[in-house]
Amino acid sequence: MKLTTKGHYSVKALLDLSLQQNYGPFSTRVIASRQNIPAPYLEKLLIEMRRAGLVKSIRGKDGGYQLAREPLKISLGEILEAVGETIEPLPHHTAYPQASVDWVTFSLWYRLSQKLKESLYSITLADLYYDARSWQASLGEEASFVV
């Protein structure tokens, strides 16, 4: 599996929201500026994540986006799925029963894919938050953090 720019930016944006006290709301422009993401592209991703129930949008002068759930209840797999990232490594490959080597290879990749999917759905924004804070503390940095 390769994490595309779309997946990378989506995770960065939600991790950014989880790192902010009270989780928002923050405008797309503010998040984009903090994480060095093009704002129009980020807006499209946030709309997709809103449709998936990962963020809420608040209208008005002090509006923006905020997490719809606690970071502990949002998995990396959910974020990637919300923006259309494929988690399946060989979506169009089918094994031919006559070719045992092909079947074994297919079976191996399928099993690895299942383990990867399990991992992605078991890692939460809270896990990433604590990883980010630990890394930051090891560098002796302040609480501001760019993912």
Tab-separated table of C-alpha atoms in Angstrom, residues 34 40 53 58 72 76 108 130:
chain	number	residue	atom	x	y	z
A	34	ARG	CA	-0.220	25.277	9.911
A	40	PRO	CA	-8.612	24.476	-1.812
A	53	GLY	CA	-18.738	11.639	10.016
A	58	ILE	CA	-19.472	24.997	11.956
A	72	LEU	CA	-9.540	7.806	20.458
A	76	LEU	CA	-6.436	5.769	10.568
A	108	LEU	CA	0.172	-14.308	0.829
A	130	TYR	CA	0.789	10.673	21.697
